[in-house]
Amino acid sequence: MNAVSLSQALPVFVQGLVLSLGLIVAIGAQNAFVLRQGLRREHVAPVVLFCALADAVLITAGVLGMAQALGERPGLARAMAVAGAAFLAWYGWQALRRARHPSQLQAAEGGGLRLGAALAQAAAFTLLNPHVY
């Protein structure tokens, strides 16, 4: 087996790093939820820790062949995409309802989430996002 030289590996590493940063830095549903939790000062550390670990696991799974595995099982990939789209549509509908009543947009107002509910929402935003897969 031939060893890959640093001059061959470095461009691939940089390309993967830039792609990963582009996916993580963009403000998507997960990031908006984490920001909301931060503004509300509710379970910030557990939510951030969960999201960071889940993102690391998903990136590792992607590197190790998740795309190939899902490519070989189009039904599973389709089911995951439909579940994610349904969740994001529901959450978008809820956000639209809140936007119609501006007084409800205060991050510090309203009933707080329990830790389990906050982590469940973080998991849904992380794992049901079709963009992830």
Short mmCIF file of C-alpha atoms in Angstrom, two decimals:
data_model
loop_
_atom_site.label_atom_id
_atom_site.label_comp_id
_atom_site.label_asym_id
_atom_site.label_seq_id
_atom_site.Cartn_x
_atom_site.Cartn_y
_atom_site.Cartn_z
CA MET A 1 0.00 0.00 0.00
CA ASN A 2 1.31 3.44 -0.92
CA ALA A 3 1.54 6.10 1.74
CA VAL A 4 -0.18 9.39 0.93
CA SER A 5 2.24 12.28 0.99
CA LEU A 6 1.58 15.47 2.90
CA SER A 7 1.45 17.45 -0.35
CA GLN A 8 -1.39 15.19 -1.53
CA ALA A 9 -3.28 15.09 1.76
CA LEU A 10 -3.11 18.79 2.65
CA PRO A 11 -5.40 20.08 -0.15
CA VAL A 12 -7.98 17.40 0.69
CA PHE A 13 -7.77 18.27 4.39
CA VAL A 14 -8.17 22.00 3.70
CA GLN A 15 -11.12 21.36 1.37
CA GLY A 16 -12.83 19.20 4.03
CA LEU A 17 -12.13 21.79 6.74
CA VAL A 18 -13.58 24.64 4.68
CA LEU A 19 -16.65 22.58 3.76
CA SER A 20 -17.21 21.60 7.40
CA LEU A 21 -16.86 25.20 8.57
CA GLY A 22 -19.32 26.33 5.90
CA LEU A 23 -21.85 23.80 7.14
CA ILE A 24 -21.36 24.60 10.81
CA VAL A 25 -21.06 28.39 10.66
CA ALA A 26 -24.25 28.95 8.63
CA ILE A 27 -27.20 29.96 10.82
CA GLY A 28 -29.62 27.11 10.33
CA ALA A 29 -32.42 25.79 12.49
CA GLN A 30 -30.04 24.15 14.98
CA ASN A 31 -27.91 27.28 15.40
CA ALA A 32 -31.01 29.47 15.75
CA PHE A 33 -32.29 27.16 18.48
CA VAL A 34 -28.95 27.26 20.33
CA LEU A 35 -28.91 31.07 20.08
CA ARG A 36 -32.49 31.20 21.37
CA GLN A 37 -31.57 29.02 24.33
CA GLY A 38 -28.60 31.27 25.03
CA LEU A 39 -30.74 34.39 24.94
CA ARG A 40 -33.21 32.76 27.30
CA ARG A 41 -30.36 31.46 29.48
CA GLU A 42 -32.00 28.02 29.58
CA HIS A 43 -29.87 24.86 29.68
CA VAL A 44 -27.19 26.52 27.55
CA ALA A 45 -24.28 24.23 28.44
CA PRO A 46 -26.15 20.91 27.94
CA VAL A 47 -27.67 22.08 24.64
CA VAL A 48 -24.34 23.37 23.29
CA LEU A 49 -22.53 20.21 24.44
CA PHE A 50 -25.16 17.96 22.83
CA CYS A 51 -25.07 19.87 19.54
CA ALA A 52 -21.27 19.97 19.41
CA LEU A 53 -20.95 16.25 20.13
CA ALA A 54 -23.72 15.33 17.69
CA ASP A 55 -22.13 17.45 14.96
CA ALA A 56 -18.75 15.81 15.59
CA VAL A 57 -20.31 12.33 15.40
CA LEU A 58 -22.21 13.21 12.21
CA ILE A 59 -19.12 14.66 10.55
CA THR A 60 -17.14 11.56 11.52
CA ALA A 61 -19.91 9.30 10.21
CA GLY A 62 -19.92 11.26 6.96
CA VAL A 63 -16.18 10.89 6.60
CA LEU A 64 -16.41 7.18 7.34
CA GLY A 65 -19.04 6.50 4.67
CA MET A 66 -22.54 7.49 5.75
CA ALA A 67 -23.23 8.89 2.26
CA GLN A 68 -22.38 5.52 0.71
CA ALA A 69 -24.48 3.65 3.27
CA LEU A 70 -27.50 5.88 2.63
CA GLY A 71 -26.85 5.70 -1.11
CA GLU A 72 -27.21 1.93 -0.89
CA ARG A 73 -30.48 2.31 1.07
CA PRO A 74 -32.51 4.96 -0.78
CA GLY A 75 -35.65 4.12 1.20
CA LEU A 76 -33.94 4.96 4.49
CA ALA A 77 -32.49 8.17 3.08
CA ARG A 78 -35.91 9.18 1.73
CA ALA A 79 -37.63 8.39 5.05
CA MET A 80 -35.08 10.45 6.97
CA ALA A 81 -35.49 13.36 4.55
CA VAL A 82 -39.31 13.24 4.80
CA ALA A 83 -39.20 13.09 8.61
CA GLY A 84 -36.79 16.02 8.69
CA ALA A 85 -38.84 18.08 6.24
CA ALA A 86 -42.01 17.42 8.26
CA PHE A 87 -40.32 18.49 11.48
CA LEU A 88 -38.88 21.66 9.94
CA ALA A 89 -42.25 22.50 8.35
CA TRP A 90 -43.97 22.11 11.74
CA TYR A 91 -41.34 24.24 13.45
CA GLY A 92 -41.57 26.85 10.68
CA TRP A 93 -45.35 26.93 11.11
CA GLN A 94 -44.90 27.50 14.84
CA ALA A 95 -42.41 30.30 14.15
CA LEU A 96 -44.85 31.94 11.72
CA ARG A 97 -47.58 31.79 14.35
CA ARG A 98 -45.24 33.43 16.88
CA ALA A 99 -44.24 36.09 14.33
CA ARG A 100 -47.89 37.12 13.89
CA HIS A 101 -47.92 38.10 17.59
CA PRO A 102 -44.76 40.21 18.08
CA SER A 103 -45.20 40.37 21.83
CA GLN A 104 -44.50 36.63 21.91
CA LEU A 105 -41.11 37.06 20.22
CA GLN A 106 -39.42 38.13 23.45
CA ALA A 107 -36.71 35.55 24.11
CA ALA A 108 -36.96 36.01 27.89
CA GLU A 109 -40.74 35.66 28.09
CA GLY A 110 -42.91 32.59 28.09
CA GLY A 111 -42.67 29.28 29.84
CA GLY A 112 -39.23 27.79 29.95
CA LEU A 113 -38.32 24.40 28.57
CA ARG A 114 -37.41 21.53 30.83
CA LEU A 115 -33.94 20.10 30.20
CA GLY A 116 -35.38 16.99 28.54
CA ALA A 117 -37.54 19.06 26.20
CA ALA A 118 -34.62 21.33 25.31
CA LEU A 119 -32.39 18.34 24.52
CA ALA A 120 -35.19 16.67 22.55
CA GLN A 121 -35.58 19.79 20.42
CA ALA A 122 -31.81 20.02 19.97
CA ALA A 123 -31.79 16.37 18.87
CA ALA A 124 -34.63 16.97 16.44
CA PHE A 125 -32.93 20.03 14.91
CA THR A 126 -29.68 18.11 14.66
CA LEU A 127 -30.81 14.67 13.51
CA LEU A 128 -33.96 15.47 11.50
CA ASN A 129 -32.34 18.17 9.39
CA PRO A 130 -32.28 16.78 5.81
CA HIS A 131 -29.18 18.89 5.13
CA VAL A 132 -27.23 16.76 7.61
CA TYR A 133 -27.57 13.63 5.53
#
